[in-house]
Amino acid sequence: MHKDQYSEAEVDIHFRLLYLRLKFLNERVMKSFHSRFVLNSRLVATAITLFGIFCSASVLSAEDGELGIESTGSISVSLKIDQGVQITDLEDWDLTVSRDNTVTDYRFTKDFCIRGTIGSRIAVTAWTNNIAGNRFSLISDDNESMPFLLEFNPEIDSGQFEEISPTNGSNIYTIKSYNDCSTGNNSEIRIVFDKEDIMSATSLEFTGDLFLTVELL
């Protein structure tokens, strides 16, 4: 065999030694990279935490002054104007009519109170469990409907009503003065039954729930 040539066994040993050296170097490189990555991650997390503490302390917390000839401190001042609206003083309505040819329709009015913060813009919507066409309706035990119109007046003294339908609410109103409802009611609704519906009804008793919603806009 030529002196510059190696046996297969010697070649295999050389390759194994080379493989182990490369593996060792690779492990050292990866460990070094991992250590630096962990360190950098911790530094970033610490910086974020300190930044958050600093911002909280400077923006959200009061700061006392230091002892000296004069001392200045600071506080954070915030203001929130609450808005709210409530419908109250509602009562159930038990109505009785007679089939009298002298009337053109049957009107019933009931007052209640709407209170809210001054300047609030509100609108009123309504619905019933039973609808007849585009009108609210009561229903009998025999499933006969008794439709009615619903009207709303936001200011009792004005005497001005507007119709509210199942698909259209009231106009938008602005609360101009505060009312805690202790001095009396300020709003009213009126329901109107058509004379022909009363005269032609086969059932004699009708019931239903009327839901009124005052919405803050």
GROMACS .gro file of C-alpha atoms in nm:
model
  217
    1MET     CA    1   0.000   0.000   0.000
    2HIS     CA    2   0.121   0.354  -0.083
    3LYS     CA    3   0.225   0.562   0.218
    4ASP     CA    4  -0.014   0.847   0.121
    5GLN     CA    5  -0.312   0.620   0.115
    6TYR     CA    6  -0.525   0.524   0.419
    7SER     CA    7  -0.709   0.210   0.489
    8GLU     CA    8  -1.086   0.217   0.503
    9ALA     CA    9  -1.072   0.179   0.881
   10GLU     CA   10  -0.846   0.483   0.918
   11VAL     CA   11  -1.069   0.692   0.689
   12ASP     CA   12  -1.371   0.594   0.895
   13ILE     CA   13  -1.196   0.699   1.217
   14HIS     CA   14  -1.101   1.037   1.068
   15PHE     CA   15  -1.460   1.104   0.960
   16ARG     CA   16  -1.594   1.009   1.304
   17LEU     CA   17  -1.348   1.246   1.475
   18LEU     CA   18  -1.439   1.526   1.234
   19TYR     CA   19  -1.812   1.465   1.297
   20LEU     CA   20  -1.766   1.483   1.678
   21ARG     CA   21  -1.567   1.809   1.649
   22LEU     CA   22  -1.835   1.970   1.432
   23LYS     CA   23  -2.110   1.853   1.668
   24PHE     CA   24  -1.924   1.997   1.967
   25LEU     CA   25  -1.875   2.333   1.794
   26ASN     CA   26  -2.242   2.343   1.690
   27GLU     CA   27  -2.359   2.279   2.048
   28ARG     CA   28  -2.138   2.560   2.180
   29VAL     CA   29  -2.272   2.802   1.918
   30MET     CA   30  -2.635   2.712   1.996
   31LYS     CA   31  -2.584   2.746   2.371
   32SER     CA   32  -2.423   3.086   2.323
   33PHE     CA   33  -2.710   3.198   2.096
   34HIS     CA   34  -2.972   3.071   2.343
   35SER     CA   35  -2.806   3.250   2.635
   36ARG     CA   36  -2.795   3.577   2.445
   37PHE     CA   37  -3.158   3.535   2.332
   38VAL     CA   38  -3.279   3.470   2.687
   39LEU     CA   39  -3.079   3.765   2.816
   40ASN     CA   40  -3.214   3.998   2.549
   41SER     CA   41  -3.571   3.877   2.612
   42ARG     CA   42  -3.535   3.943   2.982
   43LEU     CA   43  -3.394   4.288   2.915
   44VAL     CA   44  -3.685   4.372   2.683
   45ALA     CA   45  -3.940   4.247   2.939
   46THR     CA   46  -3.775   4.447   3.214
   47ALA     CA   47  -3.772   4.759   2.999
   48ILE     CA   48  -4.143   4.721   2.917
   49THR     CA   49  -4.227   4.672   3.285
   50LEU     CA   50  -4.027   4.977   3.391
   51PHE     CA   51  -4.187   5.182   3.113
   52GLY     CA   52  -4.534   5.079   3.228
   53ILE     CA   53  -4.454   5.166   3.589
   54PHE     CA   54  -4.311   5.500   3.484
   55CYS     CA   55  -4.617   5.586   3.272
   56SER     CA   56  -4.858   5.479   3.544
   57ALA     CA   57  -4.674   5.682   3.803
   58SER     CA   58  -4.648   5.992   3.587
   59VAL     CA   59  -4.993   5.986   3.429
   60LEU     CA   60  -5.229   5.812   3.670
   61SER     CA   61  -5.083   5.875   4.014
   62ALA     CA   62  -5.044   6.182   4.229
   63GLU     CA   63  -4.690   6.301   4.291
   64ASP     CA   64  -4.583   6.464   4.616
   65GLY     CA   65  -4.348   6.756   4.626
   66GLU     CA   66  -4.006   6.746   4.786
   67LEU     CA   67  -3.896   6.919   5.107
   68GLY     CA   68  -3.750   7.263   5.046
   69ILE     CA   69  -3.815   7.636   5.044
   70GLU     CA   70  -4.107   7.567   4.814
   71SER     CA   71  -4.263   7.237   4.718
   72THR     CA   72  -4.472   7.147   4.415
   73GLY     CA   73  -4.679   6.834   4.373
   74SER     CA   74  -4.917   6.717   4.106
   75ILE     CA   75  -5.240   6.524   4.078
   76SER     CA   76  -5.433   6.382   3.785
   77VAL     CA   77  -5.780   6.533   3.733
   78SER     CA   78  -6.047   6.362   3.519
   79LEU     CA   79  -6.410   6.447   3.454
   80LYS     CA   80  -6.688   6.223   3.323
   81ILE     CA   81  -7.040   6.348   3.255
   82ASP     CA   82  -7.288   6.067   3.314
   83GLN     CA   83  -7.591   6.040   3.092
   84GLY     CA   84  -7.893   5.831   3.163
   85VAL     CA   85  -8.266   5.813   3.111
   86GLN     CA   86  -8.547   5.634   3.290
   87ILE     CA   87  -8.915   5.571   3.226
   88THR     CA   88  -9.110   5.544   3.549
   89ASP     CA   89  -9.450   5.571   3.720
   90LEU     CA   90  -9.609   5.327   3.477
   91GLU     CA   91  -9.937   5.161   3.570
   92ASP     CA   92 -10.143   4.878   3.422
   93TRP     CA   93 -10.445   4.980   3.219
   94ASP     CA   94 -10.788   4.820   3.266
   95LEU     CA   95 -11.025   4.960   3.004
   96THR     CA   96 -11.398   4.916   2.960
   97VAL     CA   97 -11.598   5.038   2.660
   98SER     CA   98 -11.958   5.019   2.549
   99ARG     CA   99 -12.085   4.989   2.195
  100ASP     CA  100 -12.217   5.340   2.169
  101ASN     CA  101 -12.308   5.481   1.830
  102THR     CA  102 -12.245   5.835   1.951
  103VAL     CA  103 -11.865   5.805   1.952
  104THR     CA  104 -11.633   5.807   1.654
  105ASP     CA  105 -11.347   5.623   1.824
  106TYR     CA  106 -11.232   5.525   2.173
  107ARG     CA  107 -10.942   5.724   2.320
  108PHE     CA  108 -10.763   5.658   2.647
  109THR     CA  109 -10.478   5.862   2.790
  110LYS     CA  110 -10.235   5.775   3.066
  111ASP     CA  111  -9.946   5.980   3.202
  112PHE     CA  112  -9.604   5.868   3.325
  113CYS     CA  113  -9.263   6.019   3.381
  114ILE     CA  114  -8.941   6.032   3.180
  115ARG     CA  115  -8.635   6.164   3.359
  116GLY     CA  116  -8.277   6.205   3.248
  117THR     CA  117  -7.978   6.433   3.244
  118ILE     CA  118  -8.017   6.778   3.093
  119GLY     CA  119  -7.917   6.788   2.727
  120SER     CA  120  -7.984   6.418   2.669
  121ARG     CA  121  -8.139   6.336   2.332
  122ILE     CA  122  -8.407   6.068   2.353
  123ALA     CA  123  -8.660   5.883   2.140
  124VAL     CA  124  -8.947   5.652   2.234
  125THR     CA  125  -9.030   5.320   2.070
  126ALA     CA  126  -9.301   5.067   2.149
  127TRP     CA  127  -9.411   4.716   2.062
  128THR     CA  128  -9.670   4.454   2.152
  129ASN     CA  129  -9.658   4.077   2.131
  130ASN     CA  130  -9.934   4.084   1.870
  131ILE     CA  131  -9.937   4.302   1.558
  132ALA     CA  132 -10.229   4.358   1.322
  133GLY     CA  133 -10.105   4.502   0.994
  134ASN     CA  134  -9.896   4.802   1.094
  135ARG     CA  135 -10.083   4.859   1.420
  136PHE     CA  136 -10.035   4.741   1.774
  137SER     CA  137 -10.292   4.491   1.888
  138LEU     CA  138 -10.450   4.314   2.182
  139ILE     CA  139 -10.568   3.957   2.142
  140SER     CA  140 -10.854   3.749   2.279
  141ASP     CA  141 -10.858   3.389   2.399
  142ASP     CA  142 -11.003   3.302   2.057
  143ASN     CA  143 -10.702   3.465   1.886
  144GLU     CA  144 -10.910   3.757   1.762
  145SER     CA  145 -10.706   4.076   1.730
  146MET     CA  146 -10.810   4.419   1.848
  147PRO     CA  147 -10.578   4.673   1.682
  148PHE     CA  148 -10.514   5.020   1.819
  149LEU     CA  149 -10.315   5.332   1.746
  150LEU     CA  150 -10.053   5.453   1.991
  151GLU     CA  151  -9.969   5.820   2.038
  152PHE     CA  152  -9.701   5.984   2.251
  153ASN     CA  153  -9.676   6.329   2.406
  154PRO     CA  154  -9.338   6.418   2.566
  155GLU     CA  155  -9.476   6.728   2.742
  156ILE     CA  156  -9.817   6.705   2.905
  157ASP     CA  157  -9.867   7.081   2.902
  158SER     CA  158  -9.825   7.099   2.525
  159GLY     CA  159 -10.111   6.862   2.444
  160GLN     CA  160  -9.929   6.763   2.125
  161PHE     CA  161  -9.936   6.393   2.040
  162GLU     CA  162  -9.750   6.208   1.766
  163GLU     CA  163  -9.824   5.858   1.643
  164ILE     CA  164  -9.584   5.573   1.714
  165SER     CA  165  -9.609   5.258   1.504
  166PRO     CA  166  -9.445   4.914   1.541
  167THR     CA  167  -9.193   5.015   1.274
  168ASN     CA  168  -9.144   5.384   1.356
  169GLY     CA  169  -9.057   5.540   1.688
  170SER     CA  170  -9.107   5.896   1.802
  171ASN     CA  171  -8.920   6.205   1.696
  172ILE     CA  172  -8.601   6.293   1.881
  173TYR     CA  173  -8.645   6.511   2.189
  174THR     CA  174  -8.394   6.694   2.407
  175ILE     CA  175  -8.434   6.698   2.783
  176LYS     CA  176  -8.418   7.069   2.866
  177SER     CA  177  -8.462   7.062   3.242
  178TYR     CA  178  -8.403   6.812   3.518
  179ASN     CA  179  -8.706   6.633   3.657
  180ASP     CA  180  -8.675   6.371   3.930
  181CYS     CA  181  -9.046   6.286   3.888
  182SER     CA  182  -9.120   6.384   4.248
  183THR     CA  183  -9.329   6.682   4.136
  184GLY     CA  184  -9.546   6.485   3.895
  185ASN     CA  185  -9.545   6.313   3.559
  186ASN     CA  186  -9.433   6.493   3.245
  187SER     CA  187  -9.526   6.262   2.955
  188GLU     CA  188  -9.827   6.067   2.837
  189ILE     CA  189  -9.944   5.808   2.587
  190ARG     CA  190 -10.281   5.771   2.423
  191ILE     CA  191 -10.427   5.459   2.266
  192VAL     CA  192 -10.709   5.484   2.017
  193PHE     CA  193 -10.946   5.201   1.923
  194ASP     CA  194 -11.139   5.238   1.601
  195LYS     CA  195 -11.515   5.236   1.645
  196GLU     CA  196 -11.564   4.981   1.366
  197ASP     CA  197 -11.325   4.736   1.532
  198ILE     CA  198 -11.513   4.766   1.862
  199MET     CA  199 -11.853   4.728   1.699
  200SER     CA  200 -11.757   4.427   1.487
  201ALA     CA  201 -11.562   4.230   1.749
  202THR     CA  202 -11.698   3.883   1.829
  203SER     CA  203 -11.486   3.844   2.142
  204LEU     CA  204 -11.556   4.057   2.447
  205GLU     CA  205 -11.220   4.052   2.627
  206PHE     CA  206 -10.876   4.133   2.489
  207THR     CA  207 -10.539   4.149   2.662
  208GLY     CA  208 -10.176   4.214   2.579
  209ASP     CA  209  -9.853   4.372   2.695
  210LEU     CA  210  -9.741   4.710   2.571
  211PHE     CA  211  -9.366   4.773   2.593
  212LEU     CA  212  -9.232   5.127   2.595
  213THR     CA  213  -8.864   5.204   2.550
  214VAL     CA  214  -8.699   5.541   2.606
  215GLU     CA  215  -8.366   5.533   2.425
  216LEU     CA  216  -8.071   5.761   2.487
  217LEU     CA  217  -7.924   5.872   2.156
   0.00000   0.00000   0.00000
